[in-house]
Coordinates of C-alpha atoms in Angstrom, one line a residue:
M18 CA -75.1 54.0 -56.5
E19 CA -72.9 55.6 -53.9
K20 CA -69.5 56.8 -55.1
E21 CA -67.8 54.8 -52.4
K22 CA -69.6 51.6 -53.4
V23 CA -68.6 52.1 -57.0
Q24 CA -65.0 52.6 -56.1
R25 CA -65.0 49.4 -53.9
I26 CA -66.5 47.4 -56.8
K27 CA -63.8 48.7 -59.1
E28 CA -61.1 47.7 -56.6
L29 CA -62.6 44.2 -56.4
L30 CA -62.7 43.9 -60.2
Q31 CA -59.1 44.9 -60.4
M32 CA -58.1 42.4 -57.6
D33 CA -59.8 39.6 -59.5
L34 CA -58.1 40.6 -62.8
D35 CA -54.7 40.8 -61.2
S36 CA -55.1 37.3 -59.7
I37 CA -55.6 35.7 -63.1
Y38 CA -52.5 33.5 -64.0
L39 CA -52.6 31.5 -67.2
G40 CA -49.1 30.1 -67.1
N41 CA -46.4 30.5 -69.7
L42 CA -48.0 32.2 -72.7
N43 CA -44.8 32.5 -74.6
T44 CA -44.9 28.8 -75.8
L45 CA -48.6 27.8 -76.2
E46 CA -49.0 24.2 -77.2
Q47 CA -52.0 23.0 -75.1
D48 CA -55.4 24.4 -74.4
L49 CA -55.7 27.2 -71.8
S50 CA -57.9 26.8 -68.7
L51 CA -59.8 30.1 -68.6
P52 CA -61.5 30.9 -65.2
G53 CA -65.1 31.9 -65.4
K54 CA -65.2 34.0 -62.2
G55 CA -62.9 35.7 -59.7
K56 CA -62.5 35.2 -56.0
N57 CA -64.5 38.4 -55.2
G58 CA -67.5 37.4 -57.3
S59 CA -66.8 39.1 -60.6
A60 CA -67.9 37.2 -63.8
F61 CA -65.3 36.8 -66.6
V62 CA -66.0 36.9 -70.3
W63 CA -63.1 36.0 -72.6
N64 CA -62.5 37.1 -76.2
A65 CA -59.7 35.9 -78.4
H66 CA -58.8 38.3 -81.2
E67 CA -57.0 35.8 -83.4
G68 CA -59.7 33.1 -83.5
R69 CA -57.9 31.0 -86.0
F70 CA -55.2 30.0 -83.6
L71 CA -56.7 30.7 -80.2
K72 CA -60.4 30.3 -79.4
S73 CA -62.3 32.3 -76.8
D74 CA -62.9 29.2 -74.7
G75 CA -59.1 28.7 -74.5
R76 CA -58.7 26.0 -77.2
I77 CA -55.4 26.2 -79.1
C78 CA -55.2 25.5 -82.9
R79 CA -51.5 25.3 -83.7
P80 CA -50.3 26.5 -87.1
L81 CA -49.1 23.7 -89.5
Y82 CA -45.3 23.3 -89.6
G83 CA -43.8 25.9 -91.9
M84 CA -46.4 28.5 -91.2
G85 CA -44.4 29.8 -88.2
N86 CA -45.4 30.7 -84.7
R87 CA -48.3 33.1 -84.3
D88 CA -48.8 35.9 -81.8
V89 CA -52.2 36.1 -80.2
R90 CA -54.1 38.5 -78.0
L91 CA -56.7 37.5 -75.4
T92 CA -59.0 39.9 -73.6
V93 CA -61.0 39.2 -70.4
T94 CA -63.9 41.4 -69.3
A95 CA -64.8 41.3 -65.6
S96 CA -68.2 42.5 -64.5
L97 CA -69.7 42.9 -61.0
D98 CA -73.0 44.7 -60.2
G99 CA -73.1 46.3 -63.6
I100 CA -69.6 47.7 -63.6
T101 CA -66.9 46.2 -65.9
A102 CA -63.1 46.2 -66.3
E103 CA -60.8 44.6 -68.9
K104 CA -57.3 43.1 -69.1
E105 CA -55.3 41.9 -72.0
F106 CA -53.0 38.9 -72.3
F107 CA -50.5 38.3 -75.1
G108 CA -49.0 35.0 -76.1
T109 CA -47.4 32.9 -78.9
V110 CA -49.0 29.8 -80.3
L111 CA -46.2 27.4 -81.5
Q112 CA -46.4 25.8 -84.9
E113 CA -46.8 22.0 -85.1
K114 CA -43.6 20.1 -84.9
K115 CA -42.1 18.9 -88.1
E116 CA -43.1 15.4 -89.1
M117 CA -40.1 13.1 -88.9
L118 CA -39.5 10.2 -91.3
I119 CA -37.3 7.8 -89.4
T120 CA -34.8 5.9 -91.6
R121 CA -32.7 4.1 -89.0
I122 CA -32.8 3.1 -85.3
R123 CA -29.4 3.2 -83.7
P124 CA -28.6 0.1 -81.6
V125 CA -28.3 0.5 -77.9
K126 CA -25.0 -0.7 -76.4
R127 CA -24.8 -1.5 -72.7
K128 CA -21.5 -2.3 -71.0
L129 CA -22.5 -4.5 -68.1
R130 CA -20.2 -6.2 -65.6
P131 CA -20.9 -10.0 -64.9
G132 CA -23.6 -10.2 -62.3
E133 CA -24.4 -6.5 -62.4
K134 CA -28.0 -5.4 -62.6
A135 CA -28.8 -2.8 -65.3
S136 CA -31.8 -1.5 -67.2
L137 CA -32.4 -0.5 -70.8
P138 CA -33.3 3.1 -71.7
P139 CA -36.9 3.9 -72.3
V140 CA -36.0 5.6 -75.5
V141 CA -33.8 4.9 -78.6
I142 CA -32.0 7.3 -80.9
A143 CA -33.6 7.6 -84.4
E144 CA -32.0 9.0 -87.6
C145 CA -34.4 11.0 -89.7
A146 CA -34.5 11.4 -93.5
D147 CA -33.4 15.1 -93.1
G148 CA -30.4 14.1 -91.1
R149 CA -31.7 15.1 -87.7
L150 CA -31.4 12.9 -84.6
I151 CA -34.4 12.4 -82.3
T152 CA -35.3 10.2 -79.4
T153 CA -38.4 8.0 -79.6
P154 CA -40.0 5.7 -76.9
V155 CA -39.3 2.0 -77.1
K156 CA -41.0 -1.1 -75.6
W157 CA -38.4 -3.8 -75.1
D158 CA -39.5 -7.4 -75.7
S159 CA -37.8 -8.6 -72.5
V160 CA -35.9 -7.2 -69.5
L161 CA -32.2 -7.8 -68.7
D162 CA -31.4 -10.8 -66.6
P163 CA -29.7 -9.6 -63.4
E164 CA -27.4 -12.7 -63.5
I165 CA -26.4 -12.2 -67.1
S166 CA -22.6 -12.8 -67.6
E167 CA -22.3 -13.3 -71.4
P168 CA -22.9 -10.9 -74.3
A169 CA -26.7 -10.7 -75.2
V170 CA -29.1 -9.1 -77.7
I171 CA -32.5 -7.7 -76.8
T172 CA -34.9 -6.3 -79.4
G173 CA -37.9 -4.0 -79.0
E174 CA -40.7 -2.0 -80.7
A175 CA -39.8 1.7 -81.3
E176 CA -42.7 4.2 -81.4
G177 CA -43.4 5.9 -84.8
T178 CA -41.6 3.3 -87.0
A179 CA -41.9 -0.3 -88.0
Q180 CA -38.1 -0.7 -87.6
R181 CA -37.0 -2.9 -84.7
A182 CA -34.9 -1.5 -81.9
R183 CA -31.8 -3.5 -80.8
A184 CA -29.8 -3.6 -77.6
E185 CA -26.4 -5.2 -77.3
I186 CA -25.0 -6.1 -73.9
C187 CA -21.2 -6.4 -73.5
P188 CA -18.4 -6.1 -70.9
P189 CA -17.2 -2.5 -69.9
P190 CA -13.7 -1.0 -70.0
P191 CA -11.7 0.1 -66.9
V192 CA -13.1 3.0 -64.9
R193 CA -11.7 6.5 -64.0
K194 CA -12.5 8.8 -61.1
G195 CA -12.3 12.5 -60.4
D196 CA -12.5 15.0 -57.5
Y197 CA -13.1 18.7 -56.7
I198 CA -11.0 21.4 -55.1
P199 CA -12.5 22.4 -51.7
M200 CA -14.1 25.9 -51.7
D201 CA -12.3 27.1 -48.6
R202 CA -8.9 26.5 -50.4
V203 CA -9.8 29.0 -53.2
R204 CA -9.4 32.8 -52.8
L205 CA -9.9 35.5 -55.4
L206 CA -7.2 38.1 -56.2
P207 CA -8.0 41.4 -54.4
G208 CA -9.1 44.1 -56.9
S209 CA -10.0 41.7 -59.6
C210 CA -13.5 42.0 -61.3
Y211 CA -14.5 38.7 -59.7
A212 CA -13.5 39.8 -56.2
V213 CA -15.5 43.0 -56.7
M214 CA -18.6 40.9 -57.7
Q215 CA -18.0 38.6 -54.8
Q216 CA -18.0 41.6 -52.4
N217 CA -21.2 42.9 -53.9
M218 CA -22.9 39.5 -53.4
S219 CA -21.6 39.3 -49.9
E220 CA -23.0 42.7 -49.0
F221 CA -26.4 41.7 -50.5
L222 CA -26.5 38.5 -48.4
L223 CA -25.6 40.4 -45.3
S224 CA -28.4 42.8 -45.9
A225 CA -31.1 40.1 -46.5
E226 CA -33.6 39.5 -43.7
N227 CA -33.7 35.9 -42.4
D228 CA -37.4 36.4 -41.2
R229 CA -38.5 37.3 -44.8
M230 CA -36.7 34.1 -46.1
L231 CA -38.5 32.1 -43.5
Y232 CA -42.0 33.7 -44.0
S233 CA -43.6 31.1 -46.2
F234 CA -42.0 28.2 -44.3
R235 CA -43.5 29.4 -41.0
A236 CA -46.8 30.1 -42.7
A237 CA -46.9 26.6 -44.2
A238 CA -46.1 25.1 -40.7
G239 CA -48.8 27.2 -39.0
L240 CA -46.3 29.2 -37.1
D241 CA -46.0 32.9 -36.3
T242 CA -44.3 34.8 -39.2
K243 CA -43.0 37.3 -36.6
G244 CA -44.2 40.4 -38.5
A245 CA -41.9 39.8 -41.4
R246 CA -42.8 41.1 -44.9
P247 CA -43.7 38.3 -47.3
M248 CA -41.4 37.6 -50.3
T249 CA -42.4 38.8 -53.8
G250 CA -42.1 37.5 -57.4
W251 CA -41.5 33.7 -57.6
D252 CA -41.6 33.5 -53.8
D253 CA -44.8 35.4 -53.3
P254 CA -47.1 33.5 -50.9
S255 CA -49.5 32.9 -53.8
C256 CA -46.8 31.5 -56.2
K257 CA -46.5 27.7 -56.4
L258 CA -42.7 28.0 -56.6
R259 CA -42.3 29.6 -53.3
G260 CA -39.5 28.4 -51.1
H261 CA -36.8 27.9 -53.7
T262 CA -35.3 31.4 -53.1
T263 CA -34.7 30.4 -49.4
G264 CA -32.8 27.4 -50.6
H265 CA -30.6 29.6 -52.8
Y266 CA -30.1 31.9 -49.9
L267 CA -28.9 29.1 -47.7
S268 CA -26.4 28.0 -50.4
G269 CA -25.3 31.7 -50.8
L270 CA -24.6 32.1 -47.1
A271 CA -22.6 28.8 -47.0
L272 CA -20.6 29.7 -50.1
A273 CA -19.9 33.2 -48.8
W274 CA -18.6 31.7 -45.5
A275 CA -16.4 29.3 -47.3
A276 CA -15.1 32.0 -49.7
T277 CA -14.5 34.8 -47.2
G278 CA -14.4 33.3 -43.7
N279 CA -16.6 36.2 -42.4
P280 CA -18.2 34.8 -39.1
V281 CA -21.4 36.9 -39.6
F282 CA -22.4 34.4 -42.3
L283 CA -22.2 31.6 -39.7
D284 CA -24.5 33.5 -37.4
K285 CA -27.1 33.9 -40.2
I286 CA -26.8 30.2 -41.1
R287 CA -27.3 29.1 -37.5
E288 CA -30.5 31.1 -37.2
M289 CA -31.9 30.0 -40.5
V290 CA -31.2 26.3 -39.8
R291 CA -32.6 26.5 -36.2
E292 CA -35.8 28.0 -37.4
L293 CA -36.2 25.6 -40.4
A294 CA -35.8 22.7 -37.9
I295 CA -38.7 24.1 -35.9
C296 CA -40.8 24.4 -39.2
Q297 CA -40.0 20.8 -40.1
E298 CA -41.1 19.5 -36.7
A299 CA -44.4 21.6 -36.9
Q300 CA -45.1 20.8 -40.5
E301 CA -44.8 17.0 -40.2
K302 CA -47.5 17.1 -37.5
Q303 CA -50.1 18.5 -39.9
D304 CA -52.6 16.3 -41.7
G305 CA -51.3 15.1 -45.1
C306 CA -47.6 15.7 -44.3
R307 CA -45.3 12.7 -43.8
A308 CA -42.3 12.5 -41.5
G309 CA -39.3 14.5 -42.5
F310 CA -41.2 16.8 -44.9
L311 CA -40.1 20.5 -45.1
S312 CA -41.4 23.0 -47.7
A313 CA -43.0 26.4 -48.0
Y314 CA -46.3 24.7 -48.9
S315 CA -48.0 21.4 -48.2
E316 CA -47.5 18.0 -49.9
E317 CA -50.4 18.7 -52.2
Q318 CA -48.2 19.6 -55.2
F319 CA -46.4 16.3 -54.9
D320 CA -49.7 14.4 -54.7
L321 CA -50.9 16.2 -57.8
L322 CA -47.7 15.5 -59.7
E323 CA -48.2 11.8 -59.2
Q324 CA -51.7 12.3 -60.8
Y325 CA -50.0 13.9 -63.8
T326 CA -51.4 17.4 -63.1
K327 CA -50.1 19.9 -65.5
Y328 CA -48.4 23.3 -65.1
P329 CA -49.6 25.9 -64.1
D330 CA -51.9 24.0 -61.7
I331 CA -48.6 22.8 -60.1
W332 CA -45.1 24.3 -60.5
A333 CA -42.1 22.0 -60.3
P334 CA -42.3 20.8 -56.6
Y335 CA -39.1 18.7 -56.8
Y336 CA -37.2 21.6 -58.4
T337 CA -38.1 23.7 -55.3
L338 CA -37.3 20.8 -53.0
D339 CA -33.9 20.5 -54.6
K340 CA -33.0 24.1 -53.9
I341 CA -34.0 23.6 -50.2
M342 CA -32.0 20.4 -49.9
S343 CA -29.0 21.8 -51.7
G344 CA -29.0 24.8 -49.4
L345 CA -29.1 22.6 -46.3
Y346 CA -26.3 20.4 -47.8
D347 CA -24.1 23.4 -48.4
C348 CA -24.7 24.7 -44.8
C349 CA -23.7 21.3 -43.5
I350 CA -20.7 20.6 -45.6
L351 CA -19.3 24.1 -46.2
A352 CA -20.3 25.7 -42.9
G353 CA -20.1 22.6 -40.7
N354 CA -23.7 23.0 -39.4
E355 CA -24.7 19.6 -38.0
Q356 CA -28.3 20.5 -37.5
A357 CA -28.6 21.3 -41.3
G358 CA -27.3 17.7 -41.9
H359 CA -30.0 16.3 -39.6
I360 CA -32.8 18.2 -41.4
L361 CA -31.4 17.1 -44.8
N362 CA -31.1 13.5 -43.7
R363 CA -34.8 13.3 -42.8
L364 CA -35.8 15.1 -46.0
G365 CA -33.8 12.4 -47.9
D366 CA -35.7 9.7 -46.1
W367 CA -38.9 11.4 -47.1
V368 CA -37.9 11.4 -50.8
Y369 CA -37.0 7.7 -50.7
R370 CA -40.3 6.7 -49.0
R371 CA -42.3 8.9 -51.4
L372 CA -40.8 7.7 -54.7
S373 CA -39.8 4.1 -53.9
R374 CA -43.5 3.1 -54.0
L375 CA -43.9 4.4 -57.6
P376 CA -43.2 2.2 -60.7
K377 CA -40.4 3.4 -63.1
E378 CA -43.0 4.0 -65.8
Q379 CA -44.8 6.5 -63.6
L380 CA -41.5 8.2 -62.7
D381 CA -40.6 8.5 -66.4
R382 CA -43.9 10.1 -67.2
M383 CA -43.8 12.5 -64.3
W384 CA -40.3 13.8 -65.2
S385 CA -41.3 14.2 -68.8
M386 CA -44.0 16.7 -68.0
Y387 CA -43.4 20.3 -69.0
I388 CA -42.3 22.4 -66.0
A389 CA -44.4 20.3 -63.5
G390 CA -42.0 17.5 -63.7
E391 CA -38.8 19.5 -63.6
F392 CA -36.7 18.3 -60.7
G393 CA -33.6 20.5 -60.9
G394 CA -30.5 18.9 -59.5
M395 CA -32.2 16.2 -57.3
L396 CA -30.0 13.5 -58.9
G397 CA -26.8 15.1 -57.8
T398 CA -28.3 16.2 -54.4
M399 CA -29.2 12.7 -53.5
V400 CA -25.8 11.4 -54.5
K401 CA -24.1 14.0 -52.3
L402 CA -26.5 13.2 -49.5
F403 CA -25.6 9.5 -49.8
R404 CA -21.9 10.4 -49.5
F405 CA -22.7 12.3 -46.3
S406 CA -25.2 9.9 -44.7
G407 CA -24.0 6.5 -46.0
K408 CA -27.7 5.4 -46.3
E409 CA -28.3 3.0 -49.2
T410 CA -31.8 4.3 -49.4
H411 CA -30.4 7.7 -50.4
K412 CA -28.3 6.2 -53.1
K413 CA -31.3 4.3 -54.4
A414 CA -33.3 7.5 -54.3
A415 CA -30.8 9.1 -56.7
G416 CA -31.6 6.4 -59.2
F417 CA -35.3 7.6 -59.3
F418 CA -34.1 10.8 -61.1
L419 CA -32.2 9.2 -64.0
N420 CA -33.5 10.8 -67.2
E421 CA -32.7 8.4 -70.0
K422 CA -34.2 10.7 -72.6
L423 CA -31.3 12.9 -71.9
F424 CA -28.6 10.5 -70.7
Y425 CA -28.8 7.8 -73.3
P426 CA -28.2 10.1 -76.3
M427 CA -25.4 11.8 -74.5
E428 CA -23.8 8.5 -73.7
E429 CA -23.9 7.6 -77.4
N430 CA -22.5 11.1 -78.4
C431 CA -25.7 11.9 -80.3
D432 CA -26.9 15.5 -80.2
T433 CA -30.6 15.5 -79.5
L434 CA -30.5 18.7 -77.5
E435 CA -32.5 20.9 -79.9
D436 CA -35.4 22.6 -78.2
M437 CA -34.5 21.2 -74.8
H438 CA -34.8 23.4 -71.7
A439 CA -31.2 24.3 -70.7
N440 CA -32.0 25.3 -67.1
Q441 CA -33.8 22.0 -66.6
H442 CA -31.2 19.6 -68.1
I443 CA -27.8 21.1 -67.1
P444 CA -28.3 20.2 -63.4
Q445 CA -29.1 16.6 -64.5
I446 CA -25.7 16.4 -66.3
M447 CA -24.0 17.7 -63.2
G448 CA -25.8 14.9 -61.3
A449 CA -24.3 12.4 -63.8
M450 CA -20.9 13.7 -63.0
E451 CA -21.6 13.2 -59.2
L452 CA -22.5 9.6 -60.0
Y453 CA -19.3 9.2 -61.9
Q454 CA -17.3 10.5 -59.0
L455 CA -19.2 8.1 -56.7
T456 CA -19.2 5.0 -58.8
G457 CA -16.4 5.5 -61.3
E458 CA -18.7 4.1 -64.1
E459 CA -17.4 5.3 -67.4
R460 CA -21.0 5.7 -68.7
Y461 CA -21.5 8.8 -66.6
W462 CA -18.1 10.3 -67.6
K463 CA -19.2 9.9 -71.3
I464 CA -22.6 11.6 -70.6
G465 CA -20.9 14.7 -69.0
K466 CA -18.0 14.8 -71.6
H467 CA -20.2 14.5 -74.7
F468 CA -22.7 17.0 -73.3
W469 CA -20.0 19.6 -72.7
D470 CA -18.6 19.1 -76.2
M471 CA -22.0 19.5 -77.8
V472 CA -23.1 22.6 -75.9
T473 CA -19.8 24.5 -76.1
E474 CA -19.3 23.7 -79.8
G475 CA -22.8 23.8 -81.2
H476 CA -25.4 25.3 -78.9
T477 CA -26.2 28.5 -77.0
Y478 CA -28.1 29.3 -73.8
C479 CA -30.5 32.2 -74.6
I480 CA -32.6 34.0 -72.0
A481 CA -35.5 35.8 -73.6
V482 CA -38.6 37.2 -71.8
R483 CA -41.0 39.2 -73.9
E484 CA -41.3 42.7 -72.4
R485 CA -44.9 43.2 -73.2
Q486 CA -45.8 39.9 -71.4
S487 CA -44.0 40.8 -68.2
C488 CA -44.7 44.5 -68.0
S489 CA -48.0 45.4 -69.7
T490 CA -50.0 42.4 -68.3
G491 CA -48.6 42.1 -64.8
Q492 CA -48.0 38.4 -65.3
I493 CA -45.1 36.6 -63.6
P494 CA -42.7 35.8 -66.5
P495 CA -41.8 32.2 -67.3
A496 CA -38.6 30.5 -66.4
P497 CA -35.7 31.2 -68.8
I498 CA -35.8 28.8 -71.9

């Protein structure tokens, strides 16, 4: 075989190996989907070196509770025309969760104004024999009457126990409201460490290339990318999370303008927003894209989420959308860019049309899915959009993102935060505070206040990425846990 041909085959093998992405291997709980071949024709053979916990076909056998998590090693051999190459993957199989003996179901208490329509949470708080608090799904025997004006009791069946759940409906206390200090009224003291960091960030934003930030949006819309280099990492054209960095960039530019008053930031904002408007107009003309849609990829990830497709086949489409919408909102409110508000308004209409056709049970299941269902700060974003647009549909769309698995325990001041993803749930609490500011409902004040007390007094936010996972295998590391 010619030397050049052998070299080319080796390059194809390496390309196929580099393209393998198995998802977050640091927290293995479900079977892996192991590809059998690469895009360039190489055949894959997999070998698991700790067969008790990970099989060579990708099946996961989790250790029993008390045995601890187990590190595993997986090797793939790629072959093409008699030439082979190998790659190693490392991961951790999580032990089974501790079996909980539920001793008591805490009653649900709802404070409902006469004539006000409300809903009961899809979970209840359960007390376990070892003193822990958990949430468990509940099926209520009936729904609340929208016209109810007197105290009432509704019972239900809680999953995992024969004990009955109980909901008590009663009148609420007076409400309170709050507000924020406008960004442009805050300035940092010159020479302070915070002012230095602000200056460093401003310089970085000024050095960033708008065309690079627009690359995947133009590509998704079928437009010329204008010779720009594609983004890397989580915004690489092959990554399913692409587009979120551009949203952060928009917010950064708007915040920098409000914090410094440097007109160069306004120029960058005007160009970004103008080009995104062109992308939105082009993208909604494509097959499969509905009016108002804007993203760095098609609507396919949203379609697949509604079919309960798991990560890493999809990767948090509403999380990425939230970053884009938040960036447009900041450009509109902080920088006064009316075109950003127009794009955002149409995106909000798209969100309402998309989610209003889905039953609540489907939404609850979607949002509970690991990573795939993570929606960032969509609740707060839709509330802020409603304050800007005045459209009732935008306010209703905010309600599609209420996560009662988090909100109900926080309202009851019950700490069920153990093992919950901080980066995923903190924005949801901030959304609850936006709802409090909008409605004055004490429930949302309690959710935010109790969450703050629990986290600051009894929890920590730990970012840990295994070095050998991110360096030796070439895999994209998972989001912080």
